[in-house]
Amino acid sequence: DKLARATEILKNAKYAVCLTGAGISTESGIPDFRSDRGYYTNFIPEDALSVGVLESNPQRFYKEGYTILKDLEGKEPNPGHVALAKMQEKGVIHEIITQNIDDLHQAAGAKQVLQVHGDASTARCERCNYREDFKAFDERVQSGEIPPKCPKCGGVMRTNVVLFGDAMPQAFDDAVRATEKADTMIVVGSSLKVMPVAYLPRMVEHLIIINKGTTPYDHNADVIFDGEASPILTELE
Ligand code: OAD
Ligand code: ZN
């Protein structure tokens, strides 16, 4: 069966990496983007998460796009995050490359996590790179300071998540390098529609996909699990 095939591929892998997307965190109560219950399908226009809107219409960014940061408050890792952390600890997979900004892989104990779309837990000054915790930053936003100013240099502070139109962070270069080393990748909970991250699965010989619904890489995959990630990952672990 599929589980046996996936296990065999992982056992024979010389170097395996995992790529996760919003689908691994839906079981923690965080919406994904493109499924029936996703942000773009129901709550926010896709362009609200862009540098263009952040810069030209900060009021709109903080009303619309910013909700994805506020929704993360109090969210906990689910058994899928835990299973991946254990697989990493055992050396079955090496880097966890995540498009998620929720820090839930780390909260589940994962050590090598490459956050290729940044993180929600910090804000930074666009001018001097001063860092601030999300909590302190958000207090200023909630009190109506939009956009919040840098306490050090007076520049504009912004979230440390990657928005459409942003350059990719160093973590993405690290992810490319890790994937170059890899012969095997497990994709979990991503529609694989957003570039440049969606190029990564092309670079490996063996691909295992755990995702509700189809992806553009289904024809390249050795094994596809079309279902809830956490029970499948728990079994696989
Ligand atoms: P998407 O919403 O595009 O894809 C999530 C996928 O996970 C969908 O195919 C869902 O059907 C699937 N899914 C949902 N819950 C699942 C579960 N419990 N088990 C298995 N599969 C499940 O999210 P991403 O691919 O992560 O970027 O989106 C990529 C990027 O688009 C995000 O990082 C974000 C967004 O715009 C930026 O904002 C820059
Ligand atoms: Zn500054």
PDB file of C-alpha atoms and ligand atoms in Angstrom:
ATOM      1  CA  ASP A   1       0.000   0.000   0.000  1.00  0.00           C
ATOM      2  CA  LYS A   2       0.892   3.696  -0.077  1.00  0.00           C
ATOM      3  CA  LEU A   3       2.209   3.808   3.457  1.00  0.00           C
ATOM      4  CA  ALA A   4       4.580   0.928   2.740  1.00  0.00           C
ATOM      5  CA  ARG A   5       5.750   2.599  -0.468  1.00  0.00           C
ATOM      6  CA  ALA A   6       6.339   5.943   1.258  1.00  0.00           C
ATOM      7  CA  THR A   7       8.216   4.199   4.080  1.00  0.00           C
ATOM      8  CA  GLU A   8      10.395   2.374   1.568  1.00  0.00           C
ATOM      9  CA  ILE A   9      11.247   5.604  -0.256  1.00  0.00           C
ATOM     10  CA  LEU A  10      12.189   7.322   3.007  1.00  0.00           C
ATOM     11  CA  LYS A  11      14.281   4.340   4.141  1.00  0.00           C
ATOM     12  CA  ASN A  12      16.206   4.363   0.874  1.00  0.00           C
ATOM     13  CA  ALA A  13      16.568   8.146   0.731  1.00  0.00           C
ATOM     14  CA  LYS A  14      20.099   9.501   0.870  1.00  0.00           C
ATOM     15  CA  TYR A  15      18.852  12.904   1.993  1.00  0.00           C
ATOM     16  CA  ALA A  16      15.212  13.814   2.515  1.00  0.00           C
ATOM     17  CA  VAL A  17      13.658  17.210   3.092  1.00  0.00           C
ATOM     18  CA  CYS A  18      10.102  18.213   3.873  1.00  0.00           C
ATOM     19  CA  LEU A  19       8.207  21.156   2.388  1.00  0.00           C
ATOM     20  CA  THR A  20       5.139  22.310   4.260  1.00  0.00           C
ATOM     21  CA  GLY A  21       2.358  24.774   3.543  1.00  0.00           C
ATOM     22  CA  ALA A  22      -0.720  26.137   5.229  1.00  0.00           C
ATOM     23  CA  GLY A  23      -2.458  22.733   5.081  1.00  0.00           C
ATOM     24  CA  ILE A  24      -0.335  21.346   7.904  1.00  0.00           C
ATOM     25  CA  SER A  25      -1.678  24.017  10.259  1.00  0.00           C
ATOM     26  CA  THR A  26      -5.402  23.889   9.427  1.00  0.00           C
ATOM     27  CA  GLU A  27      -5.792  21.160  12.076  1.00  0.00           C
ATOM     28  CA  SER A  28      -4.450  23.739  14.549  1.00  0.00           C
ATOM     29  CA  GLY A  29      -7.330  26.031  13.618  1.00  0.00           C
ATOM     30  CA  ILE A  30      -5.468  28.310  11.213  1.00  0.00           C
ATOM     31  CA  PRO A  31      -7.147  28.728   7.817  1.00  0.00           C
ATOM     32  CA  ASP A  32      -5.167  27.947   4.660  1.00  0.00           C
ATOM     33  CA  PHE A  33      -5.312  30.256   1.630  1.00  0.00           C
ATOM     34  CA  ARG A  34      -6.840  28.509  -1.357  1.00  0.00           C
ATOM     35  CA  SER A  35      -9.124  25.698  -0.161  1.00  0.00           C
ATOM     36  CA  ASP A  36     -12.883  26.129   0.360  1.00  0.00           C
ATOM     37  CA  ARG A  37     -12.293  27.477   3.845  1.00  0.00           C
ATOM     38  CA  GLY A  38      -9.169  29.465   2.918  1.00  0.00           C
ATOM     39  CA  TYR A  39      -8.434  33.148   3.393  1.00  0.00           C
ATOM     40  CA  TYR A  40      -8.477  34.037  -0.291  1.00  0.00           C
ATOM     41  CA  THR A  41     -11.647  32.045  -0.913  1.00  0.00           C
ATOM     42  CA  ASN A  42     -13.584  33.748   1.877  1.00  0.00           C
ATOM     43  CA  PHE A  43     -11.985  36.599   3.768  1.00  0.00           C
ATOM     44  CA  ILE A  44      -9.230  38.547   2.096  1.00  0.00           C
ATOM     45  CA  PRO A  45      -8.406  39.653  -1.431  1.00  0.00           C
ATOM     46  CA  GLU A  46      -5.085  38.126  -2.542  1.00  0.00           C
ATOM     47  CA  ASP A  47      -3.494  41.546  -3.211  1.00  0.00           C
ATOM     48  CA  ALA A  48      -4.025  42.601   0.434  1.00  0.00           C
ATOM     49  CA  LEU A  49      -0.917  40.545   1.243  1.00  0.00           C
ATOM     50  CA  SER A  50       1.335  42.589  -1.015  1.00  0.00           C
ATOM     51  CA  VAL A  51       4.054  45.173  -0.514  1.00  0.00           C
ATOM     52  CA  GLY A  52       2.138  47.378  -2.933  1.00  0.00           C
ATOM     53  CA  VAL A  53      -0.847  47.622  -0.575  1.00  0.00           C
ATOM     54  CA  LEU A  54       1.333  47.805   2.555  1.00  0.00           C
ATOM     55  CA  GLU A  55       3.112  50.842   1.103  1.00  0.00           C
ATOM     56  CA  SER A  56       0.367  52.633  -0.834  1.00  0.00           C
ATOM     57  CA  ASN A  57      -2.538  51.947   1.522  1.00  0.00           C
ATOM     58  CA  PRO A  58      -1.338  50.877   4.990  1.00  0.00           C
ATOM     59  CA  GLN A  59      -4.845  51.366   6.451  1.00  0.00           C
ATOM     60  CA  ARG A  60      -6.125  48.736   4.057  1.00  0.00           C
ATOM     61  CA  PHE A  61      -3.234  46.358   4.753  1.00  0.00           C
ATOM     62  CA  TYR A  62      -3.841  46.573   8.495  1.00  0.00           C
ATOM     63  CA  LYS A  63      -7.587  46.041   8.021  1.00  0.00           C
ATOM     64  CA  GLU A  64      -7.356  43.119   5.577  1.00  0.00           C
ATOM     65  CA  GLY A  65      -3.971  41.400   5.227  1.00  0.00           C
ATOM     66  CA  TYR A  66      -3.045  41.833   8.881  1.00  0.00           C
ATOM     67  CA  THR A  67      -5.818  39.434   9.955  1.00  0.00           C
ATOM     68  CA  ILE A  68      -3.583  36.485   9.040  1.00  0.00           C
ATOM     69  CA  LEU A  69      -1.175  37.570  11.788  1.00  0.00           C
ATOM     70  CA  LYS A  70      -3.868  38.179  14.406  1.00  0.00           C
ATOM     71  CA  ASP A  71      -5.395  34.741  13.761  1.00  0.00           C
ATOM     72  CA  LEU A  72      -2.194  33.022  14.939  1.00  0.00           C
ATOM     73  CA  GLU A  73      -2.615  34.109  18.546  1.00  0.00           C
ATOM     74  CA  GLY A  74      -2.846  31.154  20.929  1.00  0.00           C
ATOM     75  CA  LYS A  75      -2.529  28.475  18.231  1.00  0.00           C
ATOM     76  CA  GLU A  76      -0.815  25.196  19.173  1.00  0.00           C
ATOM     77  CA  PRO A  77       0.996  22.567  17.094  1.00  0.00           C
ATOM     78  CA  ASN A  78      -1.039  19.508  16.050  1.00  0.00           C
ATOM     79  CA  PRO A  79       0.037  15.827  15.788  1.00  0.00           C
ATOM     80  CA  GLY A  80       1.249  16.445  12.219  1.00  0.00           C
ATOM     81  CA  HIS A  81       3.814  18.993  13.429  1.00  0.00           C
ATOM     82  CA  VAL A  82       4.826  16.598  16.209  1.00  0.00           C
ATOM     83  CA  ALA A  83       5.270  13.657  13.810  1.00  0.00           C
ATOM     84  CA  LEU A  84       7.488  15.750  11.521  1.00  0.00           C
ATOM     85  CA  ALA A  85       9.613  16.936  14.454  1.00  0.00           C
ATOM     86  CA  LYS A  86      10.105  13.299  15.492  1.00  0.00           C
ATOM     87  CA  MET A  87      11.000  12.247  11.948  1.00  0.00           C
ATOM     88  CA  GLN A  88      13.584  15.021  11.906  1.00  0.00           C
ATOM     89  CA  GLU A  89      14.981  14.000  15.279  1.00  0.00           C
ATOM     90  CA  LYS A  90      15.383  10.426  14.018  1.00  0.00           C
ATOM     91  CA  GLY A  91      17.203  11.702  10.934  1.00  0.00           C
ATOM     92  CA  VAL A  92      14.536  10.426   8.518  1.00  0.00           C
ATOM     93  CA  ILE A  93      14.143  13.948   7.198  1.00  0.00           C
ATOM     94  CA  HIS A  94      16.673  16.759   7.428  1.00  0.00           C
ATOM     95  CA  GLU A  95      15.490  20.320   6.818  1.00  0.00           C
ATOM     96  CA  ILE A  96      11.849  21.263   7.214  1.00  0.00           C
ATOM     97  CA  ILE A  97      11.208  23.985   4.662  1.00  0.00           C
ATOM     98  CA  THR A  98       8.027  25.841   5.529  1.00  0.00           C
ATOM     99  CA  GLN A  99       5.975  28.509   3.807  1.00  0.00           C
ATOM    100  CA  ASN A 100       4.151  29.006   7.098  1.00  0.00           C
ATOM    101  CA  ILE A 101       4.727  31.981   9.357  1.00  0.00           C
ATOM    102  CA  ASP A 102       3.177  30.420  12.471  1.00  0.00           C
ATOM    103  CA  ASP A 103       6.317  28.936  14.145  1.00  0.00           C
ATOM    104  CA  LEU A 104       4.367  25.732  14.918  1.00  0.00           C
ATOM    105  CA  HIS A 105       7.093  23.382  13.633  1.00  0.00           C
ATOM    106  CA  GLN A 106       9.500  24.859  16.189  1.00  0.00           C
ATOM    107  CA  ALA A 107       6.796  24.767  18.876  1.00  0.00           C
ATOM    108  CA  ALA A 108       6.491  21.018  18.188  1.00  0.00           C
ATOM    109  CA  GLY A 109      10.241  20.575  18.718  1.00  0.00           C
ATOM    110  CA  ALA A 110      11.617  20.734  15.167  1.00  0.00           C
ATOM    111  CA  LYS A 111      15.179  22.064  15.077  1.00  0.00           C
ATOM    112  CA  GLN A 112      16.105  22.762  11.466  1.00  0.00           C
ATOM    113  CA  VAL A 113      13.262  24.867  10.109  1.00  0.00           C
ATOM    114  CA  LEU A 114      13.720  27.115   7.093  1.00  0.00           C
ATOM    115  CA  GLN A 115      10.990  29.761   7.116  1.00  0.00           C
ATOM    116  CA  VAL A 116      11.004  30.785   3.495  1.00  0.00           C
ATOM    117  CA  HIS A 117       8.078  33.208   3.880  1.00  0.00           C
ATOM    118  CA  GLY A 118       9.414  34.824   7.047  1.00  0.00           C
ATOM    119  CA  ASP A 119       7.786  34.764  10.460  1.00  0.00           C
ATOM    120  CA  ALA A 120       4.841  36.462  12.126  1.00  0.00           C
ATOM    121  CA  SER A 121       6.412  36.652  15.552  1.00  0.00           C
ATOM    122  CA  THR A 122       8.642  39.634  14.771  1.00  0.00           C
ATOM    123  CA  ALA A 123       8.424  43.041  13.140  1.00  0.00           C
ATOM    124  CA  ARG A 124      11.345  44.971  11.683  1.00  0.00           C
ATOM    125  CA  CYS A 125      12.256  48.512  10.758  1.00  0.00           C
ATOM    126  CA  GLU A 126      12.490  48.973   6.984  1.00  0.00           C
ATOM    127  CA  ARG A 127      15.312  51.473   7.432  1.00  0.00           C
ATOM    128  CA  CYS A 128      17.583  50.261  10.269  1.00  0.00           C
ATOM    129  CA  ASN A 129      16.347  46.668  10.694  1.00  0.00           C
ATOM    130  CA  TYR A 130      15.468  47.199  14.376  1.00  0.00           C
ATOM    131  CA  ARG A 131      13.513  44.137  15.600  1.00  0.00           C
ATOM    132  CA  GLU A 132      10.444  44.126  17.782  1.00  0.00           C
ATOM    133  CA  ASP A 133       8.287  41.261  19.092  1.00  0.00           C
ATOM    134  CA  PHE A 134       4.903  40.966  17.449  1.00  0.00           C
ATOM    135  CA  LYS A 135       3.134  41.562  20.752  1.00  0.00           C
ATOM    136  CA  ALA A 136       4.700  44.994  21.312  1.00  0.00           C
ATOM    137  CA  PHE A 137       4.304  45.881  17.632  1.00  0.00           C
ATOM    138  CA  ASP A 138       0.663  44.810  17.638  1.00  0.00           C
ATOM    139  CA  GLU A 139      -0.131  46.874  20.746  1.00  0.00           C
ATOM    140  CA  ARG A 140       0.916  49.917  18.783  1.00  0.00           C
ATOM    141  CA  VAL A 141      -1.158  48.847  15.761  1.00  0.00           C
ATOM    142  CA  GLN A 142      -4.228  48.270  17.942  1.00  0.00           C
ATOM    143  CA  SER A 143      -3.794  51.717  19.501  1.00  0.00           C
ATOM    144  CA  GLY A 144      -4.077  53.211  16.010  1.00  0.00           C
ATOM    145  CA  GLU A 145      -0.406  53.796  15.173  1.00  0.00           C
ATOM    146  CA  ILE A 146      -0.491  52.809  11.493  1.00  0.00           C
ATOM    147  CA  PRO A 147       2.125  52.144  10.390  1.00  0.00           C
ATOM    148  CA  PRO A 148       4.111  51.841  13.647  1.00  0.00           C
ATOM    149  CA  LYS A 149       7.300  53.914  13.736  1.00  0.00           C
ATOM    150  CA  CYS A 150      10.731  52.603  14.645  1.00  0.00           C
ATOM    151  CA  PRO A 151      11.638  53.529  18.249  1.00  0.00           C
ATOM    152  CA  LYS A 152      15.282  53.841  17.202  1.00  0.00           C
ATOM    153  CA  CYS A 153      15.284  55.759  13.925  1.00  0.00           C
ATOM    154  CA  GLY A 154      11.684  56.784  13.238  1.00  0.00           C
ATOM    155  CA  GLY A 155      11.504  54.631  10.087  1.00  0.00           C
ATOM    156  CA  VAL A 156       8.479  52.532   9.140  1.00  0.00           C
ATOM    157  CA  MET A 157       8.083  49.235  10.970  1.00  0.00           C
ATOM    158  CA  ARG A 158       6.543  46.247   9.214  1.00  0.00           C
ATOM    159  CA  THR A 159       5.833  42.594   9.777  1.00  0.00           C
ATOM    160  CA  ASN A 160       8.660  40.183   9.049  1.00  0.00           C
ATOM    161  CA  VAL A 161       6.447  37.985   6.835  1.00  0.00           C
ATOM    162  CA  VAL A 162       7.189  37.818   3.121  1.00  0.00           C
ATOM    163  CA  LEU A 163       4.514  39.611   1.119  1.00  0.00           C
ATOM    164  CA  PHE A 164       3.920  39.428  -2.623  1.00  0.00           C
ATOM    165  CA  GLY A 165       6.486  41.765  -4.169  1.00  0.00           C
ATOM    166  CA  ASP A 166       9.088  41.206  -1.426  1.00  0.00           C
ATOM    167  CA  ALA A 167      12.520  39.750  -2.081  1.00  0.00           C
ATOM    168  CA  MET A 168      12.959  36.216  -0.767  1.00  0.00           C
ATOM    169  CA  PRO A 169      14.882  35.914   2.521  1.00  0.00           C
ATOM    170  CA  GLN A 170      18.170  34.092   3.126  1.00  0.00           C
ATOM    171  CA  ALA A 171      16.167  31.079   4.313  1.00  0.00           C
ATOM    172  CA  PHE A 172      15.021  30.532   0.735  1.00  0.00           C
ATOM    173  CA  ASP A 173      18.626  30.294  -0.499  1.00  0.00           C
ATOM    174  CA  ASP A 174      19.243  27.803   2.302  1.00  0.00           C
ATOM    175  CA  ALA A 175      16.178  25.856   1.170  1.00  0.00           C
ATOM    176  CA  VAL A 176      17.472  25.713  -2.409  1.00  0.00           C
ATOM    177  CA  ARG A 177      20.828  24.467  -1.150  1.00  0.00           C
ATOM    178  CA  ALA A 178      19.200  21.811   1.047  1.00  0.00           C
ATOM    179  CA  THR A 179      16.977  20.670  -1.812  1.00  0.00           C
ATOM    180  CA  GLU A 180      20.007  20.442  -4.121  1.00  0.00           C
ATOM    181  CA  LYS A 181      21.484  17.959  -1.655  1.00  0.00           C
ATOM    182  CA  ALA A 182      18.240  16.030  -1.412  1.00  0.00           C
ATOM    183  CA  ASP A 183      17.040  13.103  -3.489  1.00  0.00           C
ATOM    184  CA  THR A 184      13.673  12.917  -1.709  1.00  0.00           C
ATOM    185  CA  MET A 185      11.041  15.447  -0.676  1.00  0.00           C
ATOM    186  CA  ILE A 186       7.807  15.106   1.282  1.00  0.00           C
ATOM    187  CA  VAL A 187       5.334  17.876   0.545  1.00  0.00           C
ATOM    188  CA  VAL A 188       2.679  18.433   3.215  1.00  0.00           C
ATOM    189  CA  GLY A 189      -0.353  20.690   2.884  1.00  0.00           C
ATOM    190  CA  SER A 190       0.607  22.978   0.042  1.00  0.00           C
ATOM    191  CA  SER A 191      -1.180  23.720  -3.211  1.00  0.00           C
ATOM    192  CA  LEU A 192       2.308  24.287  -4.740  1.00  0.00           C
ATOM    193  CA  LYS A 193       1.040  27.302  -6.642  1.00  0.00           C
ATOM    194  CA  VAL A 194       3.286  30.043  -5.273  1.00  0.00           C
ATOM    195  CA  MET A 195       6.660  30.676  -6.876  1.00  0.00           C
ATOM    196  CA  PRO A 196       9.542  30.513  -6.277  1.00  0.00           C
ATOM    197  CA  VAL A 197       8.933  27.906  -3.549  1.00  0.00           C
ATOM    198  CA  ALA A 198       6.883  25.791  -5.935  1.00  0.00           C
ATOM    199  CA  TYR A 199      10.018  25.172  -8.025  1.00  0.00           C
ATOM    200  CA  LEU A 200      11.633  23.139  -5.246  1.00  0.00           C
ATOM    201  CA  PRO A 201       9.746  19.861  -5.828  1.00  0.00           C
ATOM    202  CA  ARG A 202      11.154  19.758  -9.373  1.00  0.00           C
ATOM    203  CA  MET A 203      14.663  19.391  -8.023  1.00  0.00           C
ATOM    204  CA  VAL A 204      14.263  15.982  -6.380  1.00  0.00           C
ATOM    205  CA  GLU A 205      14.109  12.467  -7.742  1.00  0.00           C
ATOM    206  CA  HIS A 206      11.501  11.120  -5.318  1.00  0.00           C
ATOM    207  CA  LEU A 207       8.414  12.994  -4.274  1.00  0.00           C
ATOM    208  CA  ILE A 208       5.808  12.093  -1.658  1.00  0.00           C
ATOM    209  CA  ILE A 209       2.784  14.407  -1.516  1.00  0.00           C
ATOM    210  CA  ILE A 210       0.399  14.566   1.449  1.00  0.00           C
ATOM    211  CA  ASN A 211      -2.286  17.058   0.505  1.00  0.00           C
ATOM    212  CA  LYS A 212      -6.045  17.382   0.397  1.00  0.00           C
ATOM    213  CA  GLY A 213      -6.787  18.040  -3.240  1.00  0.00           C
ATOM    214  CA  THR A 214      -4.590  18.142  -6.308  1.00  0.00           C
ATOM    215  CA  THR A 215      -1.300  19.932  -6.979  1.00  0.00           C
ATOM    216  CA  PRO A 216       0.522  20.689 -10.255  1.00  0.00           C
ATOM    217  CA  TYR A 217       3.117  18.055  -9.224  1.00  0.00           C
ATOM    218  CA  ASP A 218       0.811  15.081  -8.795  1.00  0.00           C
ATOM    219  CA  HIS A 219       2.066  13.495 -12.039  1.00  0.00           C
ATOM    220  CA  ASN A 220       5.658  13.683 -10.727  1.00  0.00           C
ATOM    221  CA  ALA A 221       4.916  12.137  -7.351  1.00  0.00           C
ATOM    222  CA  ASP A 222       5.920   8.584  -6.372  1.00  0.00           C
ATOM    223  CA  VAL A 223       3.147   8.473  -3.757  1.00  0.00           C
ATOM    224  CA  ILE A 224       0.163  10.763  -3.187  1.00  0.00           C
ATOM    225  CA  PHE A 225      -1.922  10.790  -0.013  1.00  0.00           C
ATOM    226  CA  ASP A 226      -5.057  12.851  -0.612  1.00  0.00           C
ATOM    227  CA  GLY A 227      -6.302  13.405   2.941  1.00  0.00           C
ATOM    228  CA  GLU A 228      -5.819  14.965   6.387  1.00  0.00           C
ATOM    229  CA  ALA A 229      -2.118  15.374   7.037  1.00  0.00           C
ATOM    230  CA  SER A 230      -1.830  14.643  10.757  1.00  0.00           C
ATOM    231  CA  PRO A 231      -3.111  11.022  10.841  1.00  0.00           C
ATOM    232  CA  ILE A 232      -1.040  10.171   7.751  1.00  0.00           C
ATOM    233  CA  LEU A 233       2.123  11.741   9.196  1.00  0.00           C
ATOM    234  CA  THR A 234       1.550  10.025  12.530  1.00  0.00           C
ATOM    235  CA  GLU A 235       1.317   6.642  10.763  1.00  0.00           C
ATOM    236  CA  LEU A 236       4.354   7.392   8.632  1.00  0.00           C
ATOM    237  CA  GLU A 237       6.394   8.434  11.662  1.00  0.00           C
TER     238      GLU A 237
HETATM  239  P1  OAD B   1      -2.707  26.888   0.043  1.00  0.00           P
HETATM  240  O1  OAD B   1      -3.933  27.336   0.751  1.00  0.00           O
HETATM  241  O2  OAD B   1      -2.478  27.378  -1.333  1.00  0.00           O
HETATM  242  O3  OAD B   1      -2.695  25.293  -0.021  1.00  0.00           O
HETATM  243  C1  OAD B   1      -2.950  24.527   1.123  1.00  0.00           C
HETATM  244  C2  OAD B   1      -3.263  23.122   0.677  1.00  0.00           C
HETATM  245  O4  OAD B   1      -3.390  22.317   1.845  1.00  0.00           O
HETATM  246  C3  OAD B   1      -4.593  23.016  -0.080  1.00  0.00           C
HETATM  247  O5  OAD B   1      -4.408  22.225  -1.238  1.00  0.00           O
HETATM  248  C4  OAD B   1      -5.523  22.324   0.930  1.00  0.00           C
HETATM  249  O6  OAD B   1      -6.505  21.525   0.314  1.00  0.00           O
HETATM  250  C5  OAD B   1      -4.538  21.498   1.719  1.00  0.00           C
HETATM  251  N1  OAD B   1      -4.968  21.171   3.095  1.00  0.00           N
HETATM  252  C6  OAD B   1      -5.700  21.929   3.944  1.00  0.00           C
HETATM  253  N2  OAD B   1      -5.845  21.320   5.140  1.00  0.00           N
HETATM  254  C7  OAD B   1      -5.195  20.132   5.042  1.00  0.00           C
HETATM  255  C8  OAD B   1      -4.981  19.054   5.941  1.00  0.00           C
HETATM  256  N3  OAD B   1      -5.450  19.053   7.183  1.00  0.00           N
HETATM  257  N4  OAD B   1      -4.260  18.001   5.484  1.00  0.00           N
HETATM  258  C9  OAD B   1      -3.771  17.983   4.210  1.00  0.00           C
HETATM  259  N5  OAD B   1      -3.941  18.966   3.325  1.00  0.00           N
HETATM  260  C10 OAD B   1      -4.638  20.038   3.734  1.00  0.00           C
HETATM  261  O7  OAD B   1      -1.464  27.215   1.020  1.00  0.00           O
HETATM  262  P2  OAD B   1       0.092  27.227   0.658  1.00  0.00           P
HETATM  263  O8  OAD B   1       0.411  26.284  -0.430  1.00  0.00           O
HETATM  264  O9  OAD B   1       0.828  27.140   1.928  1.00  0.00           O
HETATM  265  O10 OAD B   1       2.251  33.249   0.965  1.00  0.00           O
HETATM  266  O11 OAD B   1       0.212  28.707   0.097  1.00  0.00           O
HETATM  267  C11 OAD B   1       1.455  29.213  -0.265  1.00  0.00           C
HETATM  268  C12 OAD B   1       1.541  30.682   0.010  1.00  0.00           C
HETATM  269  O12 OAD B   1       0.422  31.386  -0.532  1.00  0.00           O
HETATM  270  C13 OAD B   1       1.493  31.070   1.472  1.00  0.00           C
HETATM  271  O13 OAD B   1       2.724  30.900   2.123  1.00  0.00           O
HETATM  272  C14 OAD B   1       1.105  32.517   1.420  1.00  0.00           C
HETATM  273  C15 OAD B   1       0.044  32.458   0.368  1.00  0.00           C
HETATM  274  O14 OAD B   1      -0.095  33.608  -0.395  1.00  0.00           O
HETATM  275  C16 OAD B   1       2.329  34.571   1.128  1.00  0.00           C
HETATM  276  O15 OAD B   1       1.481  35.208   1.715  1.00  0.00           O
HETATM  277  C17 OAD B   1       3.554  35.192   0.531  1.00  0.00           C
HETATM  278 ZN    ZN B   2      14.727  51.979  12.511  1.00  0.00          ZN
END
